[in-house]
PDB file of C-alpha atoms in Angstrom:
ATOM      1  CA  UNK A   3     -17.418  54.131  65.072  1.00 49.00           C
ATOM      2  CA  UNK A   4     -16.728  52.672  61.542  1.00 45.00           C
ATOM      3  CA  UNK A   5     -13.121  54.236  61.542  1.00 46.00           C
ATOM      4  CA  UNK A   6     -12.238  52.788  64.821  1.00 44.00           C
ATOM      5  CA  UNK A   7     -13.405  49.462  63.355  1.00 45.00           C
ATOM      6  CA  UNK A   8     -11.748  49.868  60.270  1.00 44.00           C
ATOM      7  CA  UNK A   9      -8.565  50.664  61.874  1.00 43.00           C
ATOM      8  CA  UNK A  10      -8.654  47.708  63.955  1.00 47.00           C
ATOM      9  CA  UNK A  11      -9.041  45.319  61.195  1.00 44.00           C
ATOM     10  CA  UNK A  12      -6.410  47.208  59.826  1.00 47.00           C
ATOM     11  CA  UNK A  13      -3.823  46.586  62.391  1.00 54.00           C
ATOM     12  CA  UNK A  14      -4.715  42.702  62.863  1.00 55.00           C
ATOM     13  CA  UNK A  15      -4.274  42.066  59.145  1.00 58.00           C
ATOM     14  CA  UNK A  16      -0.609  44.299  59.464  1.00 60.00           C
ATOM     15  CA  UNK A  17       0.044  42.006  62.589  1.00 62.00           C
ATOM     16  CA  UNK A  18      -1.457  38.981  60.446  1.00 67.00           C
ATOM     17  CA  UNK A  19       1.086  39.992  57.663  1.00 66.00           C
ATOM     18  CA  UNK A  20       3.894  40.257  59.949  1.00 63.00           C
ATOM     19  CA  UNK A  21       3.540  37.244  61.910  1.00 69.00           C
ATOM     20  CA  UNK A  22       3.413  35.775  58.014  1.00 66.00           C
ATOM     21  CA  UNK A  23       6.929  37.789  56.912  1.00 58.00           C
ATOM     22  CA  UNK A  24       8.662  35.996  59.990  1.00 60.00           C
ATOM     23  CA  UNK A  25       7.243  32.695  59.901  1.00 61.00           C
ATOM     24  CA  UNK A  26       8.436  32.479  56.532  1.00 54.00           C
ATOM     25  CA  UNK A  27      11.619  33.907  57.634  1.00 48.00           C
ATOM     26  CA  UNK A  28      12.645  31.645  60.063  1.00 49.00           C
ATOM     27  CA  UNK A  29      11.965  28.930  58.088  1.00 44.00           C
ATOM     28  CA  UNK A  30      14.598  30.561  54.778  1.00 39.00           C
ATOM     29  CA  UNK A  31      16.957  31.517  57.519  1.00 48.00           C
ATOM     30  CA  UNK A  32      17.150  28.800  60.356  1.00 56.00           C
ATOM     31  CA  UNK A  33      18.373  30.146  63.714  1.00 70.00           C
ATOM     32  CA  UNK A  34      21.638  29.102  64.776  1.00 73.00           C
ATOM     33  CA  UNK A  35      20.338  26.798  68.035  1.00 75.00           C
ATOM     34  CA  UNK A  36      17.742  24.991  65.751  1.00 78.00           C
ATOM     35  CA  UNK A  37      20.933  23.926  63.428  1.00 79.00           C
ATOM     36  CA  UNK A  38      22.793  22.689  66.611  1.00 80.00           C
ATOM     37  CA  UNK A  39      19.739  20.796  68.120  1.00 82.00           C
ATOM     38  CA  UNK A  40      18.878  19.315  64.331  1.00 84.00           C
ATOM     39  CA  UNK A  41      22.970  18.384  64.182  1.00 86.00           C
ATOM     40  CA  UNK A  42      22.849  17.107  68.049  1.00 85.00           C
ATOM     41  CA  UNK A  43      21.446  13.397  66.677  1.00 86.00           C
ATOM     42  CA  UNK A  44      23.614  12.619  64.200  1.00 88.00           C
ATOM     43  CA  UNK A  45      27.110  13.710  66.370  1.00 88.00           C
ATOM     44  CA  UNK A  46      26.261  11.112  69.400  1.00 89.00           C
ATOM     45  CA  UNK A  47      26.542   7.970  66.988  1.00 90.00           C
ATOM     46  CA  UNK A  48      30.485   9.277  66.228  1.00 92.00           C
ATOM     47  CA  UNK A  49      33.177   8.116  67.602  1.00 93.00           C
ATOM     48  CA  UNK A  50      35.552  10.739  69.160  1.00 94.00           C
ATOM     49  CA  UNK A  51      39.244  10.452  70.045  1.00 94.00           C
ATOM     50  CA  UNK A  52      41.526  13.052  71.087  1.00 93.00           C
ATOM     51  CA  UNK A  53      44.348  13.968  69.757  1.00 93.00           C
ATOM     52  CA  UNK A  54      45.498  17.174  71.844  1.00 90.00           C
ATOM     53  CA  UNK A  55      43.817  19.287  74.143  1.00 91.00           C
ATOM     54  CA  UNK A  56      41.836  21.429  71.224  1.00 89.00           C
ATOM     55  CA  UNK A  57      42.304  18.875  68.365  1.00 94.00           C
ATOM     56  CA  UNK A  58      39.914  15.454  67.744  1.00 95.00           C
ATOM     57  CA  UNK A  59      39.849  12.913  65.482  1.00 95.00           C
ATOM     58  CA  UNK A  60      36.142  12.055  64.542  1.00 95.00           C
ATOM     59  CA  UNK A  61      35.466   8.994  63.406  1.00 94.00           C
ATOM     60  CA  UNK A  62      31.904   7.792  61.410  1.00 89.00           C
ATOM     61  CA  UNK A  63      31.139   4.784  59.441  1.00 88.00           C
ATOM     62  CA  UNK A  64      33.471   5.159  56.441  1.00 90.00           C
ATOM     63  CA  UNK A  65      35.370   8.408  56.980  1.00 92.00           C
ATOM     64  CA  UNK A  66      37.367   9.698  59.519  1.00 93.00           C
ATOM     65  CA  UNK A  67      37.425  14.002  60.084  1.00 95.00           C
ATOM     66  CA  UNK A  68      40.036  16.321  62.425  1.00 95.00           C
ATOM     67  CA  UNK A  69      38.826  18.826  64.456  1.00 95.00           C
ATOM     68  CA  UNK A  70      39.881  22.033  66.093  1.00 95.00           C
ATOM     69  CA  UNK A  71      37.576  23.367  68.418  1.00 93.00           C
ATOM     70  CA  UNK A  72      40.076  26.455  69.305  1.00 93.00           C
ATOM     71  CA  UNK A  73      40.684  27.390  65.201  1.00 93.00           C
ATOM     72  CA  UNK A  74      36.860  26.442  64.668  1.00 92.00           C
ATOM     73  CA  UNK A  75      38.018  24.385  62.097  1.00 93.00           C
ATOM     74  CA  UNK A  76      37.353  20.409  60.601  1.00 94.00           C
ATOM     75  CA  UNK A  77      38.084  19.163  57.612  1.00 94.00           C
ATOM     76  CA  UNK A  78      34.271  18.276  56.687  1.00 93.00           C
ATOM     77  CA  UNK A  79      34.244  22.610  56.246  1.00 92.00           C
ATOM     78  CA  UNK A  80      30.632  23.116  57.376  1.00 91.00           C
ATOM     79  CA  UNK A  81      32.406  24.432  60.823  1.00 91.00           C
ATOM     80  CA  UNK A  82      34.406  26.768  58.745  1.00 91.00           C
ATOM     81  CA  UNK A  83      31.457  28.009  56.198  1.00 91.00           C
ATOM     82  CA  UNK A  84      28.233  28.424  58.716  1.00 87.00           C
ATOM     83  CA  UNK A  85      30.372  29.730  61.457  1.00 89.00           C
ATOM     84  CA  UNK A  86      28.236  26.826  63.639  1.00 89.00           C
ATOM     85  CA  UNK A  87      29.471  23.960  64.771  1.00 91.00           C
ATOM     86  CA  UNK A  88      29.110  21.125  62.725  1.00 92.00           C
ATOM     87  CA  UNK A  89      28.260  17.063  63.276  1.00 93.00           C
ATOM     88  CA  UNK A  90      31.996  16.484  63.908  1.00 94.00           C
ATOM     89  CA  UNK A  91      32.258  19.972  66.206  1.00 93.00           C
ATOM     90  CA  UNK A  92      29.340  19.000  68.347  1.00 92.00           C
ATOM     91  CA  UNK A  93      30.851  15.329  69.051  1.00 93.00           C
ATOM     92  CA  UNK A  94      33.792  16.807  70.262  1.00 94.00           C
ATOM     93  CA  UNK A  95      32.623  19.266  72.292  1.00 93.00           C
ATOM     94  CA  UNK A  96      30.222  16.496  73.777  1.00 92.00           C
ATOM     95  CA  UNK A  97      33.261  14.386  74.398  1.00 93.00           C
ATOM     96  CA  UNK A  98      35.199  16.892  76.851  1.00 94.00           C
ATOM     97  CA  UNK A  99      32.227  17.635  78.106  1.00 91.00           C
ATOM     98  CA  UNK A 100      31.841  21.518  76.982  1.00 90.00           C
ATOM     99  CA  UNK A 101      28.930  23.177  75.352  1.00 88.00           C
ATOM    100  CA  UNK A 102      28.694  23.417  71.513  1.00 86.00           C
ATOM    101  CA  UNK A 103      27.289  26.562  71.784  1.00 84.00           C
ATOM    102  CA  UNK A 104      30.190  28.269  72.861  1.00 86.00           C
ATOM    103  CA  UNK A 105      31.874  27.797  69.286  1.00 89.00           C
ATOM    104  CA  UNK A 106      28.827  29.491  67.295  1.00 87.00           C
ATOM    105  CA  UNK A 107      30.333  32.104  65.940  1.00 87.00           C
ATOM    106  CA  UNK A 108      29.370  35.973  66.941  1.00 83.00           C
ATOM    107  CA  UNK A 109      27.646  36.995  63.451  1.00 82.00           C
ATOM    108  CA  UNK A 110      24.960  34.666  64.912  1.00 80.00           C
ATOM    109  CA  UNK A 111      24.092  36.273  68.071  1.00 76.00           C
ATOM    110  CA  UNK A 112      21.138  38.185  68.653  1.00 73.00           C
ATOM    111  CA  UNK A 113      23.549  40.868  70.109  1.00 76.00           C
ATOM    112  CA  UNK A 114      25.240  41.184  67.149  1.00 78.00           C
ATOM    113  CA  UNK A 115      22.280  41.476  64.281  1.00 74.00           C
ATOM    114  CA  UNK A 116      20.817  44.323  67.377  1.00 73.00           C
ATOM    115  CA  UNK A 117      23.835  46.358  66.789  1.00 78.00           C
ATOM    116  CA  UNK A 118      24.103  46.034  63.550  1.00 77.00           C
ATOM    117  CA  UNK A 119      20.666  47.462  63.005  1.00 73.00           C
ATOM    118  CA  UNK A 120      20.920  49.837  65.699  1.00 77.00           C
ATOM    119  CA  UNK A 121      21.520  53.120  63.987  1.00 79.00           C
ATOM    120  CA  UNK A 122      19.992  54.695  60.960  1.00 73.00           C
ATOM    121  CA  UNK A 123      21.932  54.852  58.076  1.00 70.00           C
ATOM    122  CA  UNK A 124      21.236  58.056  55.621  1.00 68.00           C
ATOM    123  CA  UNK A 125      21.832  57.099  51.694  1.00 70.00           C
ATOM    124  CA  UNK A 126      21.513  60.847  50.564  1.00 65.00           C
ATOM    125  CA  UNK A 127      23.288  62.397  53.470  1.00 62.00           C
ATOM    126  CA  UNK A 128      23.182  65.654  53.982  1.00 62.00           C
ATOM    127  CA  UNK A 129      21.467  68.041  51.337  1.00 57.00           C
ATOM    128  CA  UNK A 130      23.352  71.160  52.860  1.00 60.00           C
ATOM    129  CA  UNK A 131      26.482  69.794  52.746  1.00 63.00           C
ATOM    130  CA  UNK A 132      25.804  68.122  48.845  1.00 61.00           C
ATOM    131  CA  UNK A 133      27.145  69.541  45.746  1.00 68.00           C
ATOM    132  CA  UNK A 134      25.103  69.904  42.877  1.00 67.00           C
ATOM    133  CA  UNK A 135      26.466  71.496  39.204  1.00 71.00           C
ATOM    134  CA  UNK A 136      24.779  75.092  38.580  1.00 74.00           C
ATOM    135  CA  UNK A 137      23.940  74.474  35.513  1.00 77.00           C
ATOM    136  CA  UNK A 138      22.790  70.910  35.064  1.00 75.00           C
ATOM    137  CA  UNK A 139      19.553  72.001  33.007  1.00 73.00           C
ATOM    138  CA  UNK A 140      21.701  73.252  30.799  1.00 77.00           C
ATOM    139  CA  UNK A 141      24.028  70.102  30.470  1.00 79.00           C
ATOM    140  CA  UNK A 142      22.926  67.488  27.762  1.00 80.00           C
ATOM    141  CA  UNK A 143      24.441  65.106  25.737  1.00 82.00           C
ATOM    142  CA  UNK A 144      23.996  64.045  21.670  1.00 84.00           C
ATOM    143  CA  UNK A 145      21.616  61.888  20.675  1.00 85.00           C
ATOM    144  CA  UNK A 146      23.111  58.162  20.115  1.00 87.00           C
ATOM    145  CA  UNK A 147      24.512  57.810  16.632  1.00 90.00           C
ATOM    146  CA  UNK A 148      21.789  55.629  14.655  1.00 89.00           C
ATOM    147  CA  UNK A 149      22.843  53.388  11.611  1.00 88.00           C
ATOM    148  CA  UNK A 150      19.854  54.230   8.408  1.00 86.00           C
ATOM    149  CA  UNK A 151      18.201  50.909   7.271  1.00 84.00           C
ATOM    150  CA  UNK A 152      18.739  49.329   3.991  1.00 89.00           C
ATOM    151  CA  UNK A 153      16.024  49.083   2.150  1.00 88.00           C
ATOM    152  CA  UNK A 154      12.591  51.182   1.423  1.00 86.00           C
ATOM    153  CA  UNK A 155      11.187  51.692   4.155  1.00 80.00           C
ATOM    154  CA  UNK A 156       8.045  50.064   5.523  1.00 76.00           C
ATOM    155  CA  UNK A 157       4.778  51.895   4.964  1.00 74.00           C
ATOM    156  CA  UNK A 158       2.119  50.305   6.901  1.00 77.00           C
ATOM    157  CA  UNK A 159       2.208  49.557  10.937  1.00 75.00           C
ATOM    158  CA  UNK A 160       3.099  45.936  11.782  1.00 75.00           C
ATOM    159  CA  UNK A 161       0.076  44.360  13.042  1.00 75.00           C
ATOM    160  CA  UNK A 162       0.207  43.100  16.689  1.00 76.00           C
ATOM    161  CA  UNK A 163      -0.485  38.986  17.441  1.00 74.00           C
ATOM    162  CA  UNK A 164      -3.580  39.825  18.025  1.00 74.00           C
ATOM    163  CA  UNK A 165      -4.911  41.467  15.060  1.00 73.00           C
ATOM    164  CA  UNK A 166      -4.694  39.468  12.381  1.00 65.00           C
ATOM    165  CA  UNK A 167      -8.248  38.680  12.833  1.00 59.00           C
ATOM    166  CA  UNK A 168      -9.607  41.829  12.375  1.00 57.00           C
ATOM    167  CA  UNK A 169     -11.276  42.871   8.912  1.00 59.00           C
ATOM    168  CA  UNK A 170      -9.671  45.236   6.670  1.00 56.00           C
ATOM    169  CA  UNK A 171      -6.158  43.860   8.057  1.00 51.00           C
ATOM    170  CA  UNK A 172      -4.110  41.437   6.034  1.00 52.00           C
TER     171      UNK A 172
END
């Protein structure tokens, strides 16, 4: 009976401690929708005019910004750096009336980071097939050449920081 208890109290603190490790995950590594949604305010006060068919001009208070949505490119560079779109991105997407997540870039799909984690990868390899030197006990190297001090050298042990309360010490 205690085992069976203990095990259980076990596995809710490991599920405690995971539930921990993500939650503080998610908040060092935002997910790719909450950066659109927390970008989504600030690109509907911007003023969007097109240019071509894949190329705005996006307009805020003081500066104005060019984007591609078919390069994934504006000349603000968060579109080009977090492969998401950015304020300027999302306005013009808005504008023509397409959906900003359709320029998020595939190293942020859940599809991807599966795959990429899909296999095991083997840092030794394969001991059969590994070469190792026959004689490797026998193998060794010189010491490190050593410079002799100047000077006589010291007799006593220096005293650590905190021994220099101690009787019979100086």
């Amino acid at each position: 009976m205690r085992k069976v208890i203990a095990v259980d109290v076990v596995d809710a603190e490991n599920g405690a401690s995971w539930k921990w490790f993500f939650r503080g995950l998610s908040q060092m590594i935002p997910d790719a929708s909450d950066l659109l949604v927390s970008r989504f305010g600030a690109a509907m006060v911007l003023n969007v005019y097109q240019v071509d068919q894949n190329e705005f001009e996006v307009k805020d208070e003081t500066m104005k910004y060019v984007v591609d949505l078919e390069k994934r490119h504006c000349t603000c560079n968060v579109f080009d750096i977090d492969k998401i779109p950015c304020i300027h991105a999302i306005a013009a997407a808005k504008y023509i009336k397409r959906d900003e997540n359709r320029y998020v870039d595939t190293s942020h799909l859940t599809e991807t980071w599966a795959k990429a984690y899909a296999e095991s990868i083997h840092p030794g390899g394969e001991l059969s097939t590994s070469t190792y030197l026959a004689n490797i006990d026998e193998l060794s190297g010189p010491p490190p050449a050593t410079k002799k001090r100047s000077g006589r050298p010291p007799t006593k042990r220096k005293r650590s920081v905190g021994e220099f309360g101690v009787p019979g010490s100086k």
